[in-house]
Tab-separated table of C-alpha atoms and ligand atoms in Angstrom:
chain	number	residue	atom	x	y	z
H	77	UNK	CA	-123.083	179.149	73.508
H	78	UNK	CA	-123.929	176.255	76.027
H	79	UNK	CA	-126.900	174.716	74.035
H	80	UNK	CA	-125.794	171.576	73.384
H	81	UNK	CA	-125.045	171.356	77.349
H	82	UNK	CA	-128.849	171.859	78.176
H	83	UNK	CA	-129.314	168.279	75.778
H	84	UNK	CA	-126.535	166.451	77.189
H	85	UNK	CA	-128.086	167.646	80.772
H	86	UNK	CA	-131.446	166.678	79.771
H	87	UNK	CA	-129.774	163.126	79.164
H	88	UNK	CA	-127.656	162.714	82.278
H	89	UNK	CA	-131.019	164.339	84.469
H	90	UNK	CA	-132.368	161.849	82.764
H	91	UNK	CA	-130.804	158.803	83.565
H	92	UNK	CA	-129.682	159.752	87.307
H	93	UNK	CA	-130.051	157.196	89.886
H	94	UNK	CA	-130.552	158.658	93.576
H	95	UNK	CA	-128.532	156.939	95.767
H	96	UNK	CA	-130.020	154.519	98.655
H	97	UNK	CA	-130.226	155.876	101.854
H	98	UNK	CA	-128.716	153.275	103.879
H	99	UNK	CA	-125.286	153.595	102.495
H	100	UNK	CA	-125.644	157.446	101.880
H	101	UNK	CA	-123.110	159.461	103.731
H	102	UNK	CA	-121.403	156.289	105.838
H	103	UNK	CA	-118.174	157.255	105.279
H	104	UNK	CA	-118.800	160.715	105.678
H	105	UNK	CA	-115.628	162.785	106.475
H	106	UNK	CA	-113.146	159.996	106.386
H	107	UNK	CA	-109.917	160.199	104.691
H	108	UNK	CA	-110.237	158.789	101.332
H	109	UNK	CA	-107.513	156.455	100.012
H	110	UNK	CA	-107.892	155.495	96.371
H	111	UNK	CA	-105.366	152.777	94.863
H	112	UNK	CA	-105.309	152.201	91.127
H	113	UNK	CA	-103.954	148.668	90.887
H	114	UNK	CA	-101.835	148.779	87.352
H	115	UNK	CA	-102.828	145.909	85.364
H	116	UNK	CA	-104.659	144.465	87.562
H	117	UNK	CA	-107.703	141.617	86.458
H	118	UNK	CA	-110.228	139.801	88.298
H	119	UNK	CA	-109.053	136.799	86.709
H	120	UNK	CA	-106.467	135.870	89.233
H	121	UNK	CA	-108.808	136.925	92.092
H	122	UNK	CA	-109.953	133.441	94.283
H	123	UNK	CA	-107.873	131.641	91.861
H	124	UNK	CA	-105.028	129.856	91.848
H	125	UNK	CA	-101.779	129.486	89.596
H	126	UNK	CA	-100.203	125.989	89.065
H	127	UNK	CA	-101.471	125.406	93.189
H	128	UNK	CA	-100.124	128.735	94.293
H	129	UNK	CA	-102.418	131.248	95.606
H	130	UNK	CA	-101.964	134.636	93.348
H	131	UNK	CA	-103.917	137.123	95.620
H	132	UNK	CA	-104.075	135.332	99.242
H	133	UNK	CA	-104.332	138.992	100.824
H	134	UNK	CA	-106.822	140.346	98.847
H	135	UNK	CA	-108.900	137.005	98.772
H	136	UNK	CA	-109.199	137.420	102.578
H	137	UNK	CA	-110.826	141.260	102.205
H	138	UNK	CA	-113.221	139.626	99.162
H	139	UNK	CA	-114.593	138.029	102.395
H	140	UNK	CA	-113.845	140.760	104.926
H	141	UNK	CA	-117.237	142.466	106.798
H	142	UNK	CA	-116.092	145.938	105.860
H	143	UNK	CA	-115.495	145.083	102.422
H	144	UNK	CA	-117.678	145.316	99.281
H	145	UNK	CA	-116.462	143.004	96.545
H	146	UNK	CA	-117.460	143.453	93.060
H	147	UNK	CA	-117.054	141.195	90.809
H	148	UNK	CA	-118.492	141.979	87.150
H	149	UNK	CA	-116.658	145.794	87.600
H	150	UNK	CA	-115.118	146.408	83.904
H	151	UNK	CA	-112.358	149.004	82.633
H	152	UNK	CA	-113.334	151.702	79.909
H	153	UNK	CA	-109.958	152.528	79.430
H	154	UNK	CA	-108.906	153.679	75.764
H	155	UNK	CA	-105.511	154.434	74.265
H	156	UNK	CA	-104.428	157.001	77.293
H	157	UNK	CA	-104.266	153.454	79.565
H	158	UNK	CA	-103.733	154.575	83.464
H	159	UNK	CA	-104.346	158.460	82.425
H	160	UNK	CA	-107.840	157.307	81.015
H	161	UNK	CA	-108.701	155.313	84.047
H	162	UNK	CA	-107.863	158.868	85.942
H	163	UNK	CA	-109.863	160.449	84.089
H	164	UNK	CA	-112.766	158.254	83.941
H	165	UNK	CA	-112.836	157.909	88.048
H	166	UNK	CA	-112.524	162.228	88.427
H	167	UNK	CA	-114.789	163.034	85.851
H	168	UNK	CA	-117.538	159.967	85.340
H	169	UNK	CA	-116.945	160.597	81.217
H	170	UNK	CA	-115.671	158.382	78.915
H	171	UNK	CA	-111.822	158.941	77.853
H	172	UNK	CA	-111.408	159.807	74.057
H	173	UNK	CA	-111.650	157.521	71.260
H	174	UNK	CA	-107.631	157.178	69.311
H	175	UNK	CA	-105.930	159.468	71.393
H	176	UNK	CA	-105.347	160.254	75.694
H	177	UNK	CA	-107.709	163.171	77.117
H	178	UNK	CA	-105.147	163.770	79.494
H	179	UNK	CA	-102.934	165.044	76.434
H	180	UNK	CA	-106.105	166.334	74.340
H	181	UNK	CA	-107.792	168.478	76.764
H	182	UNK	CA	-105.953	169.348	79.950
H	183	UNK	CA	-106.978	172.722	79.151
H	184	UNK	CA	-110.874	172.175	79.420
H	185	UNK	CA	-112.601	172.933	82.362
H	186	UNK	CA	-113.718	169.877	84.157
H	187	UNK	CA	-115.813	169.189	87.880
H	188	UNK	CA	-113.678	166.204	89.418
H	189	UNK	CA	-114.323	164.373	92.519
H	190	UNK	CA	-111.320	166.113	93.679
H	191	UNK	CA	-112.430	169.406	92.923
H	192	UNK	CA	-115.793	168.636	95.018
H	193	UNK	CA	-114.184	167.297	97.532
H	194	UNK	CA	-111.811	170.335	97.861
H	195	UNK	CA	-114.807	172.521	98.290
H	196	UNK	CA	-116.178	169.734	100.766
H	197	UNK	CA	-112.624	170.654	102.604
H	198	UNK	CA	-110.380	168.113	101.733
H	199	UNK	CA	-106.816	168.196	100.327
H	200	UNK	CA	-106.893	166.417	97.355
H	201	UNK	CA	-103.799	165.083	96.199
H	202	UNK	CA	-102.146	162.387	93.805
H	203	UNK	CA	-99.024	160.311	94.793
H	204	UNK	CA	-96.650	158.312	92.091
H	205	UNK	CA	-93.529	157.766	91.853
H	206	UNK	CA	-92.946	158.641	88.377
H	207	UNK	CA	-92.089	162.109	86.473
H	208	UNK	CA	-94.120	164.713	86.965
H	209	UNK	CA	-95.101	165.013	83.022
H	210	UNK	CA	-95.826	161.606	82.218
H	211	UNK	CA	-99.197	161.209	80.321
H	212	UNK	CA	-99.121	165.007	80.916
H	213	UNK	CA	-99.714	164.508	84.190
H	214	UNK	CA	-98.953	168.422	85.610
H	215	UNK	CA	-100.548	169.848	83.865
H	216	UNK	CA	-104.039	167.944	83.626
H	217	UNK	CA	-104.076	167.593	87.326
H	218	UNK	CA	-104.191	171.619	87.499
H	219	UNK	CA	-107.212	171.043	85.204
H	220	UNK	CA	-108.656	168.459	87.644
H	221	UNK	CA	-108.301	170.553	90.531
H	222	UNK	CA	-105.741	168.445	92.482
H	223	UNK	CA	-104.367	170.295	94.981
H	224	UNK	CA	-100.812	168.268	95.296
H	225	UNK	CA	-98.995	165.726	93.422
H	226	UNK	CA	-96.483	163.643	94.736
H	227	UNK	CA	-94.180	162.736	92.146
H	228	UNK	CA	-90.650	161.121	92.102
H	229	UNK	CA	-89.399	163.889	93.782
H	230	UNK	CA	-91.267	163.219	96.713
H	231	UNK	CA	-90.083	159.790	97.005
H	232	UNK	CA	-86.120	158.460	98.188
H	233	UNK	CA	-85.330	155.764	96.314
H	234	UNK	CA	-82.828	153.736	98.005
H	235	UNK	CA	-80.696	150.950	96.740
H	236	UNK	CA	-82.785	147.371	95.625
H	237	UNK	CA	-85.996	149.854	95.915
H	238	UNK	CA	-86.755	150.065	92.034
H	239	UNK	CA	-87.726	147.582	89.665
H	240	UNK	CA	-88.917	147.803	86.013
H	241	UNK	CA	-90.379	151.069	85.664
H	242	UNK	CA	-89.900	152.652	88.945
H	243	UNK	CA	-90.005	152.163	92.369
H	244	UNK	CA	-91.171	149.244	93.512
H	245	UNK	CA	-94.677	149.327	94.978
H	246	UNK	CA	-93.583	148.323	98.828
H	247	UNK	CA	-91.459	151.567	99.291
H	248	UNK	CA	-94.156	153.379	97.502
H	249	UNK	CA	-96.830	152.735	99.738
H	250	UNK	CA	-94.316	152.903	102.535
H	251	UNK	CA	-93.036	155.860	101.832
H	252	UNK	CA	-96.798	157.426	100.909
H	253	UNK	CA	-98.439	156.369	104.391
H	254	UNK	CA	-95.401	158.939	106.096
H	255	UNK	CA	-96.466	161.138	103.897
H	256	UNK	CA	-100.077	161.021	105.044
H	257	UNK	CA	-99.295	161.648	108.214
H	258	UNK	CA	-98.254	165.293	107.518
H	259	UNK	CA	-101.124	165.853	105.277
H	260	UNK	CA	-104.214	168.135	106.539
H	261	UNK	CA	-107.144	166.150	106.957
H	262	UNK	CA	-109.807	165.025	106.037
H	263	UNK	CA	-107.603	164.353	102.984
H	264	UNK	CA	-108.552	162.413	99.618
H	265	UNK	CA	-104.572	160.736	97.997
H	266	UNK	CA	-104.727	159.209	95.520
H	267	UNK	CA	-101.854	156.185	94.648
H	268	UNK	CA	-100.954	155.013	91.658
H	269	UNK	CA	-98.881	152.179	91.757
H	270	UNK	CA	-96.434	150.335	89.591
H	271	UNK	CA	-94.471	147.552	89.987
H	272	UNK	CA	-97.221	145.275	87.956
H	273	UNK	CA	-96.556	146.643	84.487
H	274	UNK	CA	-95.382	145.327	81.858
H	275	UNK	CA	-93.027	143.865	80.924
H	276	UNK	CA	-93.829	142.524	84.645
H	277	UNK	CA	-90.275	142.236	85.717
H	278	UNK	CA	-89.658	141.735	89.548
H	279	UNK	CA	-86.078	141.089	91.688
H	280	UNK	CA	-85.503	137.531	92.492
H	281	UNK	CA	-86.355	138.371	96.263
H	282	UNK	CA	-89.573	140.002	95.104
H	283	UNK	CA	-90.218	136.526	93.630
H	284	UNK	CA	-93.179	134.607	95.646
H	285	UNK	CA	-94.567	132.052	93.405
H	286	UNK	CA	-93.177	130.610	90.394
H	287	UNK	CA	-94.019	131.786	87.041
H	288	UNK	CA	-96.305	129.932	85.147
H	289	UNK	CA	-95.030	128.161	82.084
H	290	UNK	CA	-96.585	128.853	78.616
H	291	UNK	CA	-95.595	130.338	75.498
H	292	UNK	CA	-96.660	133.743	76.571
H	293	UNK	CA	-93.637	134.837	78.671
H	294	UNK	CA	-95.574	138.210	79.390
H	295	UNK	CA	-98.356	135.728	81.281
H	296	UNK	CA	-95.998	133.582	82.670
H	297	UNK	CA	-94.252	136.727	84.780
H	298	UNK	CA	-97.993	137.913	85.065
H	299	UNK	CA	-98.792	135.620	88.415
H	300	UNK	CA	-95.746	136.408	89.640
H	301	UNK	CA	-95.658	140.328	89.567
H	302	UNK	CA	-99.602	139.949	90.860
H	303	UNK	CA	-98.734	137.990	93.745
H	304	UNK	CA	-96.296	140.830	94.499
H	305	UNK	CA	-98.803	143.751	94.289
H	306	UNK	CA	-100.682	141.573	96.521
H	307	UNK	CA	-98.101	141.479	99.250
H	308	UNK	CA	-97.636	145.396	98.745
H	309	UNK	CA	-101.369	145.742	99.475
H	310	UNK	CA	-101.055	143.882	102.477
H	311	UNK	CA	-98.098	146.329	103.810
H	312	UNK	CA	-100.420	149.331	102.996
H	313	UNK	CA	-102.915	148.347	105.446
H	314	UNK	CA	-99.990	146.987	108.186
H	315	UNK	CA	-98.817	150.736	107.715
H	316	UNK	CA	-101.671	152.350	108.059
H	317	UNK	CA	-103.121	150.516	110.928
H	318	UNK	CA	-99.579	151.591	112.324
H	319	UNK	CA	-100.044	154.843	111.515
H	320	UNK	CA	-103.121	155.611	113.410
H	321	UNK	CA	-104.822	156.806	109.806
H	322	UNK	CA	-106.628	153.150	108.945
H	323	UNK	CA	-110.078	153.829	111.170
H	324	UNK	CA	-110.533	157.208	109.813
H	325	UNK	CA	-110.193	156.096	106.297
H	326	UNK	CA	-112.285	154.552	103.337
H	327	UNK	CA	-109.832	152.788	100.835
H	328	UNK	CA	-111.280	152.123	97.738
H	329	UNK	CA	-108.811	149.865	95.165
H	330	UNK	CA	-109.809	149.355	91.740
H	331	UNK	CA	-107.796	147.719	88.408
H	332	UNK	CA	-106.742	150.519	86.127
H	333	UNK	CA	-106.940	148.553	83.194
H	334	UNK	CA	-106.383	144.712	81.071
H	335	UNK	CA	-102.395	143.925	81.734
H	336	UNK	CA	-102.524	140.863	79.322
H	337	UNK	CA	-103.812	141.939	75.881
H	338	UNK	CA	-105.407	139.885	73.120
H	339	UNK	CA	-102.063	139.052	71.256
H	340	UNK	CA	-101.571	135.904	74.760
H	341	UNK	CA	-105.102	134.355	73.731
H	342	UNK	CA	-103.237	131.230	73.271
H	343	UNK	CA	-101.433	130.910	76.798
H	344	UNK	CA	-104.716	132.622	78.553
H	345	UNK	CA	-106.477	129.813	77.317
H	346	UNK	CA	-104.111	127.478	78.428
H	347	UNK	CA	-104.309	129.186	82.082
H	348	UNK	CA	-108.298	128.949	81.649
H	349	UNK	CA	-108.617	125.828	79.842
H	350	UNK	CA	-111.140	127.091	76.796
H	351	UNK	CA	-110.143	128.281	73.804
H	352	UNK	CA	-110.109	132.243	74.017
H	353	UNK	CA	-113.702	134.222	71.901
H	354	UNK	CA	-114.227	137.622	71.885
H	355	UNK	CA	-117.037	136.868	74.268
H	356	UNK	CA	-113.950	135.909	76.572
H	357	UNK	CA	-112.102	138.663	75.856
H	358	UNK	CA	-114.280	141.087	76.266
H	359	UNK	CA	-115.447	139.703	79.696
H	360	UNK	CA	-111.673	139.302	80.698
H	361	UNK	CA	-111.488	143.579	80.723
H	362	UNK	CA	-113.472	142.748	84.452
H	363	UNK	CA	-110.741	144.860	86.790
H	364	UNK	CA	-111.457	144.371	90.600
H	365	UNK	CA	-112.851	146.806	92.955
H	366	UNK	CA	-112.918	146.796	96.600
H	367	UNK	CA	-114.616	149.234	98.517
H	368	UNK	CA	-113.318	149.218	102.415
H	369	UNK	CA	-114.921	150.788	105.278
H	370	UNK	CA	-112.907	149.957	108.547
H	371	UNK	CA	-115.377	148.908	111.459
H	372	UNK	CA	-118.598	149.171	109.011
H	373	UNK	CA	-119.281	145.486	108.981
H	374	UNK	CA	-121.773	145.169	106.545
H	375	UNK	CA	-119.922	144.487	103.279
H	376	UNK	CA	-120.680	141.855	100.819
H	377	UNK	CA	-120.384	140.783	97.145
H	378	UNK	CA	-121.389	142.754	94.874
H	379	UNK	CA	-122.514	141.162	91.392
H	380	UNK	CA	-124.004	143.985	89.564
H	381	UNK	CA	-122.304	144.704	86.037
H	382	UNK	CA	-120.909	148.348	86.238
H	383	UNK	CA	-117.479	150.036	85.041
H	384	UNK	CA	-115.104	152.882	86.119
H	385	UNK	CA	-117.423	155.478	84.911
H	386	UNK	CA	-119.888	154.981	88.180
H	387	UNK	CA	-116.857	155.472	90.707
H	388	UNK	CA	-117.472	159.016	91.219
H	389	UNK	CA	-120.575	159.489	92.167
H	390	UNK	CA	-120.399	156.154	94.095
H	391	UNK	CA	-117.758	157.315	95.663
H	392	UNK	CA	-119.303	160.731	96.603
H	393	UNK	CA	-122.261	159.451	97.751
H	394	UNK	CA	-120.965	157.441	100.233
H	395	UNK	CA	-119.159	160.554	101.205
H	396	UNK	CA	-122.582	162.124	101.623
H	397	UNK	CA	-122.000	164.505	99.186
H	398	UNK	CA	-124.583	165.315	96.602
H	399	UNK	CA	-124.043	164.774	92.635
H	400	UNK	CA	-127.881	165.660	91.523
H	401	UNK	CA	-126.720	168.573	89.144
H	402	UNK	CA	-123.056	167.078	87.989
H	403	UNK	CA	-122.763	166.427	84.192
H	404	UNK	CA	-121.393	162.630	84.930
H	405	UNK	CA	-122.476	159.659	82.857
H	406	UNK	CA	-122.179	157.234	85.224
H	407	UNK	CA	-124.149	155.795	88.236
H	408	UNK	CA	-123.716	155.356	91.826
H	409	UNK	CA	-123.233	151.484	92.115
H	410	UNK	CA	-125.252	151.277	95.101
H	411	UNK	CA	-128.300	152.864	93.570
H	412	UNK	CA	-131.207	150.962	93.253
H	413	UNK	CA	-131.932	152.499	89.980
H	414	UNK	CA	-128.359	151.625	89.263
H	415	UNK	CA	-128.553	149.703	85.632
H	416	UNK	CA	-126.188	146.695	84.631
H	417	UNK	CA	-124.998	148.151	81.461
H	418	UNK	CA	-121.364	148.870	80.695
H	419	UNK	CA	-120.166	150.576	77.764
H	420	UNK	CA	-117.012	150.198	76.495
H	421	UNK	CA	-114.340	152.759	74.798
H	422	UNK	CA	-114.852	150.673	72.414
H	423	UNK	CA	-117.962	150.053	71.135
H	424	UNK	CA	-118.660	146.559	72.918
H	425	UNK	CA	-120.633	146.685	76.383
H	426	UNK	CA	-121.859	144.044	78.897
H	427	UNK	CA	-125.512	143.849	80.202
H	428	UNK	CA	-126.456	141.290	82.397
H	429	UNK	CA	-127.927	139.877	79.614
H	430	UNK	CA	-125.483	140.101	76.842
H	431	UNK	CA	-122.341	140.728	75.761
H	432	UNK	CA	-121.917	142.598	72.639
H	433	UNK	CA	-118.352	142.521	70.830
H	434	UNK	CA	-117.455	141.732	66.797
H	435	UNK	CA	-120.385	142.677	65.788
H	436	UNK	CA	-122.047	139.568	67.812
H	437	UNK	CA	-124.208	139.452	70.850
H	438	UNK	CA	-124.324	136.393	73.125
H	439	UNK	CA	-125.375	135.393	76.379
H	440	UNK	CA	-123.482	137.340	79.635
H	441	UNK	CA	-123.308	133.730	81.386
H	442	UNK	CA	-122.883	131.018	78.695
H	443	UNK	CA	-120.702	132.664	76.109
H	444	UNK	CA	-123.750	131.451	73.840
H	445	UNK	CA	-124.554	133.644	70.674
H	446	UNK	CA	-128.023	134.948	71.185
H	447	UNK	CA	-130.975	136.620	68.936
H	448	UNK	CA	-129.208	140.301	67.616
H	449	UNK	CA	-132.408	141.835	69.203
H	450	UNK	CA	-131.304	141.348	72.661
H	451	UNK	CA	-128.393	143.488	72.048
H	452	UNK	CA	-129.956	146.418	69.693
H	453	UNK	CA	-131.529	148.917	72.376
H	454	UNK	CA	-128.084	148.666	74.065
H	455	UNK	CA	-125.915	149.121	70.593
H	456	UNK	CA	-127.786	152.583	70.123
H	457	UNK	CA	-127.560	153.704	73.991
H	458	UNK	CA	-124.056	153.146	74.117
H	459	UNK	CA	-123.290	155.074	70.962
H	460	UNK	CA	-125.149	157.965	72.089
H	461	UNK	CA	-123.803	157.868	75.902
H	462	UNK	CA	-120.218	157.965	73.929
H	463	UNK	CA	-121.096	160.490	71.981
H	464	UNK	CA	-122.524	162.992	74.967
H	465	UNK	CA	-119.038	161.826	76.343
H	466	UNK	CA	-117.208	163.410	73.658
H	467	UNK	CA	-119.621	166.538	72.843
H	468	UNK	CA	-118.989	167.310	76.843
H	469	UNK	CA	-115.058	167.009	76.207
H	470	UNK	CA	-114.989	168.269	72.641
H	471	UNK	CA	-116.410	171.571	73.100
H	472	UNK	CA	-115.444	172.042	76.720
H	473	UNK	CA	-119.252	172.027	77.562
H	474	UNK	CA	-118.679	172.195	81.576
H	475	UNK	CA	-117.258	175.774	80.865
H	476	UNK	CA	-120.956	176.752	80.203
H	477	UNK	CA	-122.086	175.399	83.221
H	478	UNK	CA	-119.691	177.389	85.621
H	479	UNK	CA	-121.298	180.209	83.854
H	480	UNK	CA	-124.632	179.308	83.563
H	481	UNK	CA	-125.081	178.045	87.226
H	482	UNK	CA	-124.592	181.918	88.047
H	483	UNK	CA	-127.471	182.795	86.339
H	484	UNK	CA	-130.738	182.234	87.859
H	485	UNK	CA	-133.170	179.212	86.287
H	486	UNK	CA	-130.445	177.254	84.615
H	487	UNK	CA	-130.920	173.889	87.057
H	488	UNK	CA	-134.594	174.443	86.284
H	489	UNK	CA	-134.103	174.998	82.253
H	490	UNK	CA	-132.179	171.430	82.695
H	491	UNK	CA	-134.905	169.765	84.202
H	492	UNK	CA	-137.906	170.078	81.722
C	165	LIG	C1	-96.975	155.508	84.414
C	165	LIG	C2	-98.009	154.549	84.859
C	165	LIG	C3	-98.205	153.434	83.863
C	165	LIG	O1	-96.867	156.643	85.195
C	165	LIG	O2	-99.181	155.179	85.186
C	165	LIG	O3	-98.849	153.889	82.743
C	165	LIG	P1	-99.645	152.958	81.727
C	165	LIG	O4	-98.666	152.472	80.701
C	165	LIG	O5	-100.245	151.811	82.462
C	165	LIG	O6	-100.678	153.865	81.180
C	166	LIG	MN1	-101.653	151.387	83.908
């Protein structure tokens, strides 16, 4: 009967943070261009490999005016990997626990950032060059509200153009900026990319740097297949600038989710020099995001700890558009009431404080282990933001809301 969504909206009324008013609305009507970077870590970011330079392109734009950097920005992804990184970033909830929402509950009713921004006028659309029913893709983004996807079909791919799973990531963007220049704007794409999956294979001429040499060949082609999503990036904006679309545009970019998994602890430590904890690994699920605002100018490095889950209304807000009464457990990152707490699929979470994992909570900066106090306020929040996660998704709670919204009194009922 929509009960249990007044509680849950007691919760998230609760624990909104109001967005500050200087960044509020400053990309207001721009086209919004949203990368997910596939396997992407901040671990190669301002680093470099054996003396080659992994990300030189997207080192510059960690420094660029119109960028903001962040640089303790985790994954919640679960078992539904890219799909759960989707749906994290439309919906600010958590993905599900053992098994991909997008496969669970693409019938459910949801409120996406696309589906706001369609009613804010944009056409909202998705573009990667994959089948259309991979991680149920079709059919969820109906669910989602995305107006158009731009699948494999969309996409001519020639000879030497695919690589590993697909089409290589050049072409794609390529291929997606003409594609953008037919769409109706103000329009929100967006790209999936995938040439840096594993198993991380790449043509010889795709081939910038060396691979590294341990016993983990997935790490050693890692650095490699990196430094190619790097140069891709840098075509992107080339093409864009070309295509007239770049000033008009905010391009957000953010790492979908870890590409090298616990089972390459040994040859990650080589590459880091320590010997790999859980404290490591659980800091080592830090993804990059880059927030870019051509001509703004006032950009910087961000440090707060945050995750995927505060994209949307981020995201919105700097789009100007309001997310006061949207059932989202996240926070806009900008938000001076914006807390440093990450949760995890998981279980584990990062404060910037403490890291909990294993069962054990240490220190965020020293990898110490710490008093178990520190960590448990933050072991009970996180179970119960998980489990509003999964109440909302479980019994299709935003269903309710649709209806309820009609009915006179039902923002105020949520408020007391
Ligand atoms: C497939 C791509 C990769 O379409 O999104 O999926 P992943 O294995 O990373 O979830
Ligand atoms: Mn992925």
């Amino acid at each position: 009967d929509g009960s249990e969504l007044v509680e849950v909206g007691n919760y998230i009324n609760a624990n909104y943070a109001a967005p500050d008013p200087t960044k509020y609305g400053i990309a207001k009507g721009r086209n919004i261009i949203a990368i997910s970077l596939e396997s992407l870590q901040s671990f190669v970011i301002n680093q470099e490999m054996d003396g080659h330079v992994i990300t030189p392109f997207l080192n510059e734009l960690t420094k660029d005016p119109d960028t903001f950097y962040f640089t303790n920005f985790y994954h919640q992804t679960g078992l539904g990997k890219t799909s759960d990184s989707e749906f994290i970033l439309e919906n600010s909830l958590f993905p599900r626990n053992g098994s991909a929402v997008f496969f669970t509950h693409s019938g459910n009713t949801y409120q996406s950032m696309a589906s706001k921004l369609g009613d804010a006028g944009y056409f909202t659309n998705v573009m990667h060059a994959n089948n259309r029913s991979f991680w149920n893709r079709d059919i969820m983004y109906g669910a989602l509200g995305i107006d158009k996807f731009y699948d494999l079909e969309s996409y001519e791919v020639g000879e030497g153009q695919a690589v590993n799973w697909g089409m290589k990531d050049i072409p794609f963007f390529d291929q997606s900026v003409e594609l953008m220049k037919d769409m109706p704007q103000p329009f929100y794409s967006r790209l999936i990319t995938l040439t840096n999956h594993h198993p991380f294979d790449l043509d010889e001429e795709d081939k910038l740097i060396p691979a590294y040499n341990s016993n983990s060949n997935t790490l050693n082609k890692y650095f490699q297949s990196v430094r190619y999503m790097d140069e891709a990036i840098k075509t992107l904006f080339e093409d864009l600038k070309e295509s007239g679309l770049y000033d008009n545009s905010i391009i957000i970019m953010y790492g979908d989710h870890y590409g090298i998994s616990e089972n390459h602890n040994k040859a990650m430590g080589m590459y880091l020099d320590k010997k790999i904890t859980p404290y490591d690994n659980a800091k080592l699920q830090r993804v990059p995001l880059f927030i870019h605002i051509p001509g703004y100018g006032q950009g910087e490095t961000v440090d707060e700890v945050a995750g995927q889950i505060d994209l949307r209304p981020t995201i919105l807000h700097l789009m100007g558009i309001d997310t006061k009464d949207d059932m989202q457990l996240g926070a806009d990152l900008f938000s001076p009431d914006h807390e440093p707490f990450v949760i995890f699929r998981d279980g584990r979470f990062v404060t910037d404080n403490a890291v909990y994992t294993t069962d054990v909570c240490y220190d965020t900066e020293t990898g110490e282990e710490i008093d178990a106090e520190v960590c448990q306020p933050f072991i009970e929040r996180s179970m119960t933001g998980l489990d509003y996660s999964d109440m909302i998704i479980n019994g299709d709670l935003l269903r309710f809301k649709e209806e309820q919204e009609q009915k006179p009194g039902f923002n105020e009922q949520m408020k007391k």
